[in-house]
Amino acid sequence: MAERTGVDFSRLPEGCISNVLSLTSPPEVCRFAMVSQVFFSAAASDTVWERFIPSDIDEILLRAVDRIEFSSKRELYFRLCNPILINDGKMSFFLEKSSGKKCYMLSARQLSITWTCTPRYWRWISVDNTRFEEVAELLNVCWLEIRGKLNTRQLSQHTRYAVYLVFNLSKASYGLGHPPQETSVKLGAHVSSHITRLKTPLKTEYSAYGYDYEVVSREDGWMEIELGEFDTECGDDGEVEMKLMEIKGGHWKRCLIVQGIEIRPRK
């Protein structure tokens, strides 16, 4: 670009370069930082990274379980790209690394799970490789229903979000492939619903229902399945409701381990 226009951008004031970089995106800033020492310095400026950090970050950090230490806005941004626990450890918050969009996971303790996890049917356990102190383990039920909700004021505006149930299955899991489950994500008049299965059924168990989404393995060792999607608008303070429930009850099932429901921007 400098050759075509005859402009040496590295001779611009560092503050001017920082202002321009703040109008790009985090990945682009990191690429520009490799152009020259001047760009490297400008790319580290608080002016740049403050643009990518949510305006309500101070309020969010007040809800953090552990104090978040940082020496610059750039350091804070990348610290928040890894989940932090908030709300007494019942939720986690993080930023999507490529955009700075806000993401949340509601822990199992924050959800409504079939009769509020009655000990006869569910139990609370501690496992490795989870964000939360406890997860919910299904012992034995004939009706499965998991619900969650979140006010969209906590999310980024003008963003399409997808909702995922994060779970695992133990070796003794049973009854989670058939019959299928129905999911729904509701915000105002908008409803996104699907038919899904938490476990791939045997060929003899397939029915006319079919299913829309399959289970996906996550890098953290858990699994997830999409429940639906929704869009946020400027100033929208509605409550998004998320649900997974059986289409037809009366079938016993066991050994489902629920970590929570994650809400993150659709890619």
PDB file of C-alpha atoms in Angstrom:
ATOM      1  CA  MET A   1       0.000   0.000   0.000  1.00  0.00           C
ATOM      2  CA  ALA A   2       2.850   2.369   0.802  1.00  0.00           C
ATOM      3  CA  GLU A   3       4.345   1.844  -2.676  1.00  0.00           C
ATOM      4  CA  ARG A   4       1.068   2.577  -4.461  1.00  0.00           C
ATOM      5  CA  THR A   5       0.214   5.706  -2.473  1.00  0.00           C
ATOM      6  CA  GLY A   6       3.706   6.945  -1.699  1.00  0.00           C
ATOM      7  CA  VAL A   7       2.795   7.158   2.010  1.00  0.00           C
ATOM      8  CA  ASP A   8       5.056   5.723   4.694  1.00  0.00           C
ATOM      9  CA  PHE A   9       2.498   4.863   7.387  1.00  0.00           C
ATOM     10  CA  SER A  10       5.254   4.071   9.885  1.00  0.00           C
ATOM     11  CA  ARG A  11       6.030   7.806   9.988  1.00  0.00           C
ATOM     12  CA  LEU A  12       2.560   8.652  11.283  1.00  0.00           C
ATOM     13  CA  PRO A  13       2.256   9.525  15.005  1.00  0.00           C
ATOM     14  CA  GLU A  14       1.879   6.395  17.131  1.00  0.00           C
ATOM     15  CA  GLY A  15      -1.414   7.676  18.557  1.00  0.00           C
ATOM     16  CA  CYS A  16      -2.835   8.064  15.055  1.00  0.00           C
ATOM     17  CA  ILE A  17      -1.845   4.498  14.174  1.00  0.00           C
ATOM     18  CA  SER A  18      -3.434   3.231  17.400  1.00  0.00           C
ATOM     19  CA  ASN A  19      -6.706   4.966  16.555  1.00  0.00           C
ATOM     20  CA  VAL A  20      -6.738   3.378  13.108  1.00  0.00           C
ATOM     21  CA  LEU A  21      -5.937  -0.091  14.492  1.00  0.00           C
ATOM     22  CA  SER A  22      -8.766   0.205  17.009  1.00  0.00           C
ATOM     23  CA  LEU A  23     -11.184   0.241  14.049  1.00  0.00           C
ATOM     24  CA  THR A  24     -10.027  -3.189  12.856  1.00  0.00           C
ATOM     25  CA  SER A  25     -10.211  -6.510  14.750  1.00  0.00           C
ATOM     26  CA  PRO A  26      -7.981  -8.356  17.242  1.00  0.00           C
ATOM     27  CA  PRO A  27      -6.505 -10.728  14.608  1.00  0.00           C
ATOM     28  CA  GLU A  28      -5.769  -7.799  12.287  1.00  0.00           C
ATOM     29  CA  VAL A  29      -4.094  -5.838  15.084  1.00  0.00           C
ATOM     30  CA  CYS A  30      -1.822  -8.809  15.780  1.00  0.00           C
ATOM     31  CA  ARG A  31      -0.888  -8.980  12.101  1.00  0.00           C
ATOM     32  CA  PHE A  32      -0.185  -5.236  11.883  1.00  0.00           C
ATOM     33  CA  ALA A  33       2.050  -5.519  14.954  1.00  0.00           C
ATOM     34  CA  MET A  34       4.534  -7.430  12.806  1.00  0.00           C
ATOM     35  CA  VAL A  35       4.861  -4.647  10.215  1.00  0.00           C
ATOM     36  CA  SER A  36       7.380  -2.513  12.115  1.00  0.00           C
ATOM     37  CA  GLN A  37       8.487  -1.454  15.572  1.00  0.00           C
ATOM     38  CA  VAL A  38       6.202   1.590  15.391  1.00  0.00           C
ATOM     39  CA  PHE A  39       3.198  -0.566  14.549  1.00  0.00           C
ATOM     40  CA  PHE A  40       4.211  -3.061  17.257  1.00  0.00           C
ATOM     41  CA  SER A  41       4.184  -0.308  19.851  1.00  0.00           C
ATOM     42  CA  ALA A  42       0.911   1.185  18.575  1.00  0.00           C
ATOM     43  CA  ALA A  43      -0.725  -2.253  18.545  1.00  0.00           C
ATOM     44  CA  ALA A  44      -0.013  -2.675  22.263  1.00  0.00           C
ATOM     45  CA  SER A  45      -1.738   0.599  23.171  1.00  0.00           C
ATOM     46  CA  ASP A  46      -4.671   0.646  25.586  1.00  0.00           C
ATOM     47  CA  THR A  47      -6.451   2.790  22.971  1.00  0.00           C
ATOM     48  CA  VAL A  48      -6.584  -0.231  20.677  1.00  0.00           C
ATOM     49  CA  TRP A  49      -7.600  -2.965  23.102  1.00  0.00           C
ATOM     50  CA  GLU A  50     -10.083  -0.860  25.059  1.00  0.00           C
ATOM     51  CA  ARG A  51     -12.147  -0.827  21.857  1.00  0.00           C
ATOM     52  CA  PHE A  52     -12.396  -4.643  21.915  1.00  0.00           C
ATOM     53  CA  ILE A  53     -13.205  -4.989  25.617  1.00  0.00           C
ATOM     54  CA  PRO A  54     -16.921  -4.803  26.631  1.00  0.00           C
ATOM     55  CA  SER A  55     -17.969  -1.439  28.037  1.00  0.00           C
ATOM     56  CA  ASP A  56     -19.420  -3.132  31.141  1.00  0.00           C
ATOM     57  CA  ILE A  57     -16.259  -5.098  31.931  1.00  0.00           C
ATOM     58  CA  ASP A  58     -15.815  -3.400  35.324  1.00  0.00           C
ATOM     59  CA  GLU A  59     -19.218  -4.679  36.438  1.00  0.00           C
ATOM     60  CA  ILE A  60     -18.406  -8.171  35.158  1.00  0.00           C
ATOM     61  CA  LEU A  61     -15.055  -8.221  36.962  1.00  0.00           C
ATOM     62  CA  LEU A  62     -16.791  -7.268  40.212  1.00  0.00           C
ATOM     63  CA  ARG A  63     -18.725 -10.533  39.901  1.00  0.00           C
ATOM     64  CA  ALA A  64     -15.568 -12.605  39.374  1.00  0.00           C
ATOM     65  CA  VAL A  65     -14.789 -15.293  41.945  1.00  0.00           C
ATOM     66  CA  ASP A  66     -11.060 -14.518  41.769  1.00  0.00           C
ATOM     67  CA  ARG A  67      -9.472 -11.113  41.316  1.00  0.00           C
ATOM     68  CA  ILE A  68      -8.265 -10.596  37.731  1.00  0.00           C
ATOM     69  CA  GLU A  69      -4.819  -8.985  37.635  1.00  0.00           C
ATOM     70  CA  PHE A  70      -3.604  -7.160  34.514  1.00  0.00           C
ATOM     71  CA  SER A  71      -1.110  -4.446  33.607  1.00  0.00           C
ATOM     72  CA  SER A  72      -2.609  -3.350  30.282  1.00  0.00           C
ATOM     73  CA  LYS A  73      -5.859  -3.568  28.337  1.00  0.00           C
ATOM     74  CA  ARG A  74      -4.174  -5.940  25.897  1.00  0.00           C
ATOM     75  CA  GLU A  75      -3.251  -8.280  28.744  1.00  0.00           C
ATOM     76  CA  LEU A  76      -6.799  -8.063  30.102  1.00  0.00           C
ATOM     77  CA  TYR A  77      -8.273  -8.875  26.690  1.00  0.00           C
ATOM     78  CA  PHE A  78      -6.277 -12.068  26.268  1.00  0.00           C
ATOM     79  CA  ARG A  79      -6.869 -13.037  29.904  1.00  0.00           C
ATOM     80  CA  LEU A  80     -10.610 -12.828  29.264  1.00  0.00           C
ATOM     81  CA  CYS A  81     -10.327 -15.070  26.213  1.00  0.00           C
ATOM     82  CA  ASN A  82     -10.037 -17.852  28.807  1.00  0.00           C
ATOM     83  CA  PRO A  83     -13.135 -18.432  30.972  1.00  0.00           C
ATOM     84  CA  ILE A  84     -13.375 -16.783  34.387  1.00  0.00           C
ATOM     85  CA  LEU A  85     -15.863 -17.801  37.057  1.00  0.00           C
ATOM     86  CA  ILE A  86     -18.512 -15.262  38.072  1.00  0.00           C
ATOM     87  CA  ASN A  87     -21.714 -15.199  40.152  1.00  0.00           C
ATOM     88  CA  ASP A  88     -20.342 -17.292  43.043  1.00  0.00           C
ATOM     89  CA  GLY A  89     -18.939 -19.829  40.621  1.00  0.00           C
ATOM     90  CA  LYS A  90     -22.280 -20.652  39.015  1.00  0.00           C
ATOM     91  CA  MET A  91     -21.448 -19.050  35.654  1.00  0.00           C
ATOM     92  CA  SER A  92     -18.368 -18.526  33.529  1.00  0.00           C
ATOM     93  CA  PHE A  93     -17.604 -15.593  31.255  1.00  0.00           C
ATOM     94  CA  PHE A  94     -15.174 -15.261  28.360  1.00  0.00           C
ATOM     95  CA  LEU A  95     -14.556 -13.329  25.164  1.00  0.00           C
ATOM     96  CA  GLU A  96     -14.542 -14.819  21.696  1.00  0.00           C
ATOM     97  CA  LYS A  97     -10.885 -14.351  20.785  1.00  0.00           C
ATOM     98  CA  SER A  98     -11.386 -13.227  17.191  1.00  0.00           C
ATOM     99  CA  SER A  99     -14.056 -10.589  17.873  1.00  0.00           C
ATOM    100  CA  GLY A 100     -14.240  -9.715  21.576  1.00  0.00           C
ATOM    101  CA  LYS A 101     -17.912 -10.771  21.677  1.00  0.00           C
ATOM    102  CA  LYS A 102     -19.196 -11.810  25.100  1.00  0.00           C
ATOM    103  CA  CYS A 103     -19.800 -15.499  25.859  1.00  0.00           C
ATOM    104  CA  TYR A 104     -21.231 -17.277  28.891  1.00  0.00           C
ATOM    105  CA  MET A 105     -21.678 -20.755  30.268  1.00  0.00           C
ATOM    106  CA  LEU A 106     -24.444 -21.412  32.790  1.00  0.00           C
ATOM    107  CA  SER A 107     -23.361 -24.170  35.166  1.00  0.00           C
ATOM    108  CA  ALA A 108     -25.645 -27.087  35.967  1.00  0.00           C
ATOM    109  CA  ARG A 109     -26.346 -25.330  39.298  1.00  0.00           C
ATOM    110  CA  GLN A 110     -27.741 -22.398  37.306  1.00  0.00           C
ATOM    111  CA  LEU A 111     -30.115 -24.616  35.323  1.00  0.00           C
ATOM    112  CA  SER A 112     -33.474 -26.198  36.047  1.00  0.00           C
ATOM    113  CA  ILE A 113     -32.978 -29.938  35.579  1.00  0.00           C
ATOM    114  CA  THR A 114     -35.871 -32.410  35.934  1.00  0.00           C
ATOM    115  CA  TRP A 115     -37.394 -31.691  39.315  1.00  0.00           C
ATOM    116  CA  THR A 116     -34.432 -29.540  40.322  1.00  0.00           C
ATOM    117  CA  CYS A 117     -32.036 -32.457  40.596  1.00  0.00           C
ATOM    118  CA  THR A 118     -34.025 -34.533  43.106  1.00  0.00           C
ATOM    119  CA  PRO A 119     -31.486 -36.863  44.822  1.00  0.00           C
ATOM    120  CA  ARG A 120     -33.472 -39.906  43.768  1.00  0.00           C
ATOM    121  CA  TYR A 121     -32.881 -39.093  40.103  1.00  0.00           C
ATOM    122  CA  TRP A 122     -29.739 -36.884  39.991  1.00  0.00           C
ATOM    123  CA  ARG A 123     -26.678 -36.237  42.117  1.00  0.00           C
ATOM    124  CA  TRP A 124     -24.007 -33.553  42.321  1.00  0.00           C
ATOM    125  CA  ILE A 125     -20.443 -34.740  41.698  1.00  0.00           C
ATOM    126  CA  SER A 126     -16.971 -33.267  41.213  1.00  0.00           C
ATOM    127  CA  VAL A 127     -15.006 -34.279  38.120  1.00  0.00           C
ATOM    128  CA  ASP A 128     -11.744 -33.305  36.479  1.00  0.00           C
ATOM    129  CA  ASN A 129     -11.467 -30.918  33.556  1.00  0.00           C
ATOM    130  CA  THR A 130     -14.523 -28.786  34.276  1.00  0.00           C
ATOM    131  CA  ARG A 131     -14.970 -25.069  34.926  1.00  0.00           C
ATOM    132  CA  PHE A 132     -17.209 -25.578  37.927  1.00  0.00           C
ATOM    133  CA  GLU A 133     -16.900 -27.255  41.314  1.00  0.00           C
ATOM    134  CA  GLU A 134     -19.865 -29.522  40.647  1.00  0.00           C
ATOM    135  CA  VAL A 135     -21.687 -31.055  37.708  1.00  0.00           C
ATOM    136  CA  ALA A 136     -24.999 -32.914  37.623  1.00  0.00           C
ATOM    137  CA  GLU A 137     -25.038 -36.669  37.008  1.00  0.00           C
ATOM    138  CA  LEU A 138     -28.217 -38.410  35.920  1.00  0.00           C
ATOM    139  CA  LEU A 139     -28.856 -41.539  38.019  1.00  0.00           C
ATOM    140  CA  ASN A 140     -32.105 -42.801  36.558  1.00  0.00           C
ATOM    141  CA  VAL A 141     -35.142 -40.942  35.220  1.00  0.00           C
ATOM    142  CA  CYS A 142     -38.001 -41.639  32.857  1.00  0.00           C
ATOM    143  CA  TRP A 143     -38.421 -37.973  31.881  1.00  0.00           C
ATOM    144  CA  LEU A 144     -35.555 -35.659  30.902  1.00  0.00           C
ATOM    145  CA  GLU A 145     -35.885 -31.885  30.903  1.00  0.00           C
ATOM    146  CA  ILE A 146     -33.145 -29.230  31.136  1.00  0.00           C
ATOM    147  CA  ARG A 147     -33.916 -25.488  31.099  1.00  0.00           C
ATOM    148  CA  GLY A 148     -31.873 -22.307  31.350  1.00  0.00           C
ATOM    149  CA  LYS A 149     -32.316 -18.558  30.820  1.00  0.00           C
ATOM    150  CA  LEU A 150     -30.176 -15.459  30.440  1.00  0.00           C
ATOM    151  CA  ASN A 151     -30.972 -11.787  30.004  1.00  0.00           C
ATOM    152  CA  THR A 152     -29.653 -10.528  26.672  1.00  0.00           C
ATOM    153  CA  ARG A 153     -28.429  -7.305  28.313  1.00  0.00           C
ATOM    154  CA  GLN A 154     -25.436  -9.394  29.382  1.00  0.00           C
ATOM    155  CA  LEU A 155     -24.569 -10.243  25.767  1.00  0.00           C
ATOM    156  CA  SER A 156     -23.016  -8.338  22.864  1.00  0.00           C
ATOM    157  CA  GLN A 157     -25.416  -6.354  20.699  1.00  0.00           C
ATOM    158  CA  HIS A 158     -26.158  -7.032  17.047  1.00  0.00           C
ATOM    159  CA  THR A 159     -24.828 -10.572  17.313  1.00  0.00           C
ATOM    160  CA  ARG A 160     -26.135 -13.965  16.273  1.00  0.00           C
ATOM    161  CA  TYR A 161     -25.617 -16.406  19.124  1.00  0.00           C
ATOM    162  CA  ALA A 162     -25.792 -20.192  19.209  1.00  0.00           C
ATOM    163  CA  VAL A 163     -26.636 -22.191  22.346  1.00  0.00           C
ATOM    164  CA  TYR A 164     -25.011 -25.505  23.280  1.00  0.00           C
ATOM    165  CA  LEU A 165     -25.571 -28.126  25.956  1.00  0.00           C
ATOM    166  CA  VAL A 166     -22.155 -29.207  27.288  1.00  0.00           C
ATOM    167  CA  PHE A 167     -22.167 -32.742  28.658  1.00  0.00           C
ATOM    168  CA  ASN A 168     -20.507 -36.128  28.886  1.00  0.00           C
ATOM    169  CA  LEU A 169     -21.702 -39.721  28.973  1.00  0.00           C
ATOM    170  CA  SER A 170     -20.268 -42.411  31.210  1.00  0.00           C
ATOM    171  CA  LYS A 171     -19.671 -45.940  29.903  1.00  0.00           C
ATOM    172  CA  ALA A 172     -22.857 -47.127  31.565  1.00  0.00           C
ATOM    173  CA  SER A 173     -25.062 -44.545  29.815  1.00  0.00           C
ATOM    174  CA  TYR A 174     -28.394 -45.869  28.651  1.00  0.00           C
ATOM    175  CA  GLY A 175     -31.562 -44.627  26.990  1.00  0.00           C
ATOM    176  CA  LEU A 176     -30.203 -41.310  25.662  1.00  0.00           C
ATOM    177  CA  GLY A 177     -30.345 -42.164  21.962  1.00  0.00           C
ATOM    178  CA  HIS A 178     -33.981 -43.191  21.716  1.00  0.00           C
ATOM    179  CA  PRO A 179     -36.487 -41.645  21.848  1.00  0.00           C
ATOM    180  CA  PRO A 180     -35.004 -38.354  20.591  1.00  0.00           C
ATOM    181  CA  GLN A 181     -35.056 -35.025  22.422  1.00  0.00           C
ATOM    182  CA  GLU A 182     -36.505 -31.692  21.356  1.00  0.00           C
ATOM    183  CA  THR A 183     -34.588 -28.455  21.844  1.00  0.00           C
ATOM    184  CA  SER A 184     -35.765 -24.870  21.724  1.00  0.00           C
ATOM    185  CA  VAL A 185     -34.238 -21.412  22.136  1.00  0.00           C
ATOM    186  CA  LYS A 186     -36.795 -18.635  22.573  1.00  0.00           C
ATOM    187  CA  LEU A 187     -36.325 -14.854  22.619  1.00  0.00           C
ATOM    188  CA  GLY A 188     -39.501 -12.814  22.375  1.00  0.00           C
ATOM    189  CA  ALA A 189     -41.534 -14.090  19.446  1.00  0.00           C
ATOM    190  CA  HIS A 190     -38.546 -15.868  17.893  1.00  0.00           C
ATOM    191  CA  VAL A 191     -38.236 -19.604  18.528  1.00  0.00           C
ATOM    192  CA  SER A 192     -35.466 -21.848  17.199  1.00  0.00           C
ATOM    193  CA  SER A 193     -36.280 -25.544  17.719  1.00  0.00           C
ATOM    194  CA  HIS A 194     -34.749 -28.837  16.634  1.00  0.00           C
ATOM    195  CA  ILE A 195     -34.917 -32.574  17.092  1.00  0.00           C
ATOM    196  CA  THR A 196     -31.709 -34.093  18.427  1.00  0.00           C
ATOM    197  CA  ARG A 197     -30.194 -37.065  20.237  1.00  0.00           C
ATOM    198  CA  LEU A 198     -27.648 -36.980  23.044  1.00  0.00           C
ATOM    199  CA  LYS A 199     -26.306 -40.345  21.968  1.00  0.00           C
ATOM    200  CA  THR A 200     -26.157 -41.908  18.510  1.00  0.00           C
ATOM    201  CA  PRO A 201     -28.804 -44.654  18.639  1.00  0.00           C
ATOM    202  CA  LEU A 202     -28.512 -48.199  17.414  1.00  0.00           C
ATOM    203  CA  LYS A 203     -29.841 -48.784  13.912  1.00  0.00           C
ATOM    204  CA  THR A 204     -32.797 -50.673  15.390  1.00  0.00           C
ATOM    205  CA  GLU A 205     -33.709 -47.590  17.433  1.00  0.00           C
ATOM    206  CA  TYR A 206     -33.995 -45.100  14.580  1.00  0.00           C
ATOM    207  CA  SER A 207     -37.472 -43.686  14.186  1.00  0.00           C
ATOM    208  CA  ALA A 208     -39.341 -41.394  11.826  1.00  0.00           C
ATOM    209  CA  TYR A 209     -38.279 -38.383  13.914  1.00  0.00           C
ATOM    210  CA  GLY A 210     -34.792 -38.116  12.438  1.00  0.00           C
ATOM    211  CA  TYR A 211     -32.568 -35.438  13.981  1.00  0.00           C
ATOM    212  CA  ASP A 212     -31.034 -32.093  13.062  1.00  0.00           C
ATOM    213  CA  TYR A 213     -27.772 -31.857  15.010  1.00  0.00           C
ATOM    214  CA  GLU A 214     -25.194 -34.405  16.071  1.00  0.00           C
ATOM    215  CA  VAL A 215     -22.978 -34.489  19.129  1.00  0.00           C
ATOM    216  CA  VAL A 216     -19.601 -32.753  18.669  1.00  0.00           C
ATOM    217  CA  SER A 217     -16.453 -33.474  20.688  1.00  0.00           C
ATOM    218  CA  ARG A 218     -14.855 -30.391  22.265  1.00  0.00           C
ATOM    219  CA  GLU A 219     -11.166 -29.677  22.766  1.00  0.00           C
ATOM    220  CA  ASP A 220     -11.697 -29.635  26.548  1.00  0.00           C
ATOM    221  CA  GLY A 221     -12.728 -33.305  26.610  1.00  0.00           C
ATOM    222  CA  TRP A 222     -16.466 -32.645  26.866  1.00  0.00           C
ATOM    223  CA  MET A 223     -19.174 -32.961  24.220  1.00  0.00           C
ATOM    224  CA  GLU A 224     -21.734 -30.466  23.022  1.00  0.00           C
ATOM    225  CA  ILE A 225     -24.887 -30.375  20.996  1.00  0.00           C
ATOM    226  CA  GLU A 226     -26.578 -27.289  19.604  1.00  0.00           C
ATOM    227  CA  LEU A 227     -29.933 -26.308  21.087  1.00  0.00           C
ATOM    228  CA  GLY A 228     -30.723 -23.387  18.743  1.00  0.00           C
ATOM    229  CA  GLU A 229     -29.828 -19.790  17.962  1.00  0.00           C
ATOM    230  CA  PHE A 230     -31.020 -16.199  18.410  1.00  0.00           C
ATOM    231  CA  ASP A 231     -30.059 -12.610  17.540  1.00  0.00           C
ATOM    232  CA  THR A 232     -29.473  -9.709  19.911  1.00  0.00           C
ATOM    233  CA  GLU A 233     -30.434  -6.152  19.047  1.00  0.00           C
ATOM    234  CA  CYS A 234     -29.355  -2.755  20.340  1.00  0.00           C
ATOM    235  CA  GLY A 235     -30.943  -2.077  23.721  1.00  0.00           C
ATOM    236  CA  ASP A 236     -32.706  -5.453  23.802  1.00  0.00           C
ATOM    237  CA  ASP A 237     -33.208  -6.540  27.412  1.00  0.00           C
ATOM    238  CA  GLY A 238     -35.298  -9.627  26.788  1.00  0.00           C
ATOM    239  CA  GLU A 239     -34.708 -12.990  28.384  1.00  0.00           C
ATOM    240  CA  VAL A 240     -33.579 -15.859  26.180  1.00  0.00           C
ATOM    241  CA  GLU A 241     -34.984 -19.214  27.282  1.00  0.00           C
ATOM    242  CA  MET A 242     -33.154 -22.451  26.425  1.00  0.00           C
ATOM    243  CA  LYS A 243     -34.563 -25.952  26.739  1.00  0.00           C
ATOM    244  CA  LEU A 244     -33.923 -29.623  26.017  1.00  0.00           C
ATOM    245  CA  MET A 245     -36.667 -32.130  26.746  1.00  0.00           C
ATOM    246  CA  GLU A 246     -37.897 -35.494  25.578  1.00  0.00           C
ATOM    247  CA  ILE A 247     -40.506 -35.718  22.889  1.00  0.00           C
ATOM    248  CA  LYS A 248     -41.998 -38.767  24.517  1.00  0.00           C
ATOM    249  CA  GLY A 249     -41.433 -39.670  28.169  1.00  0.00           C
ATOM    250  CA  GLY A 250     -41.642 -43.014  29.938  1.00  0.00           C
ATOM    251  CA  HIS A 251     -38.270 -44.327  28.736  1.00  0.00           C
ATOM    252  CA  TRP A 252     -35.657 -44.788  31.457  1.00  0.00           C
ATOM    253  CA  LYS A 253     -32.193 -43.321  30.997  1.00  0.00           C
ATOM    254  CA  ARG A 254     -29.040 -42.855  33.051  1.00  0.00           C
ATOM    255  CA  CYS A 255     -25.403 -41.682  33.236  1.00  0.00           C
ATOM    256  CA  LEU A 256     -25.700 -38.286  31.549  1.00  0.00           C
ATOM    257  CA  ILE A 257     -23.278 -35.752  33.082  1.00  0.00           C
ATOM    258  CA  VAL A 258     -24.250 -32.101  32.578  1.00  0.00           C
ATOM    259  CA  GLN A 259     -21.650 -29.345  32.919  1.00  0.00           C
ATOM    260  CA  GLY A 260     -23.880 -26.533  31.655  1.00  0.00           C
ATOM    261  CA  ILE A 261     -25.238 -24.535  28.734  1.00  0.00           C
ATOM    262  CA  GLU A 262     -22.862 -22.345  26.725  1.00  0.00           C
ATOM    263  CA  ILE A 263     -23.913 -19.255  24.743  1.00  0.00           C
ATOM    264  CA  ARG A 264     -21.406 -17.989  22.167  1.00  0.00           C
ATOM    265  CA  PRO A 265     -21.456 -16.178  18.801  1.00  0.00           C
ATOM    266  CA  ARG A 266     -22.182 -18.319  15.787  1.00  0.00           C
ATOM    267  CA  LYS A 267     -19.177 -18.599  13.486  1.00  0.00           C
TER     268      LYS A 267
END
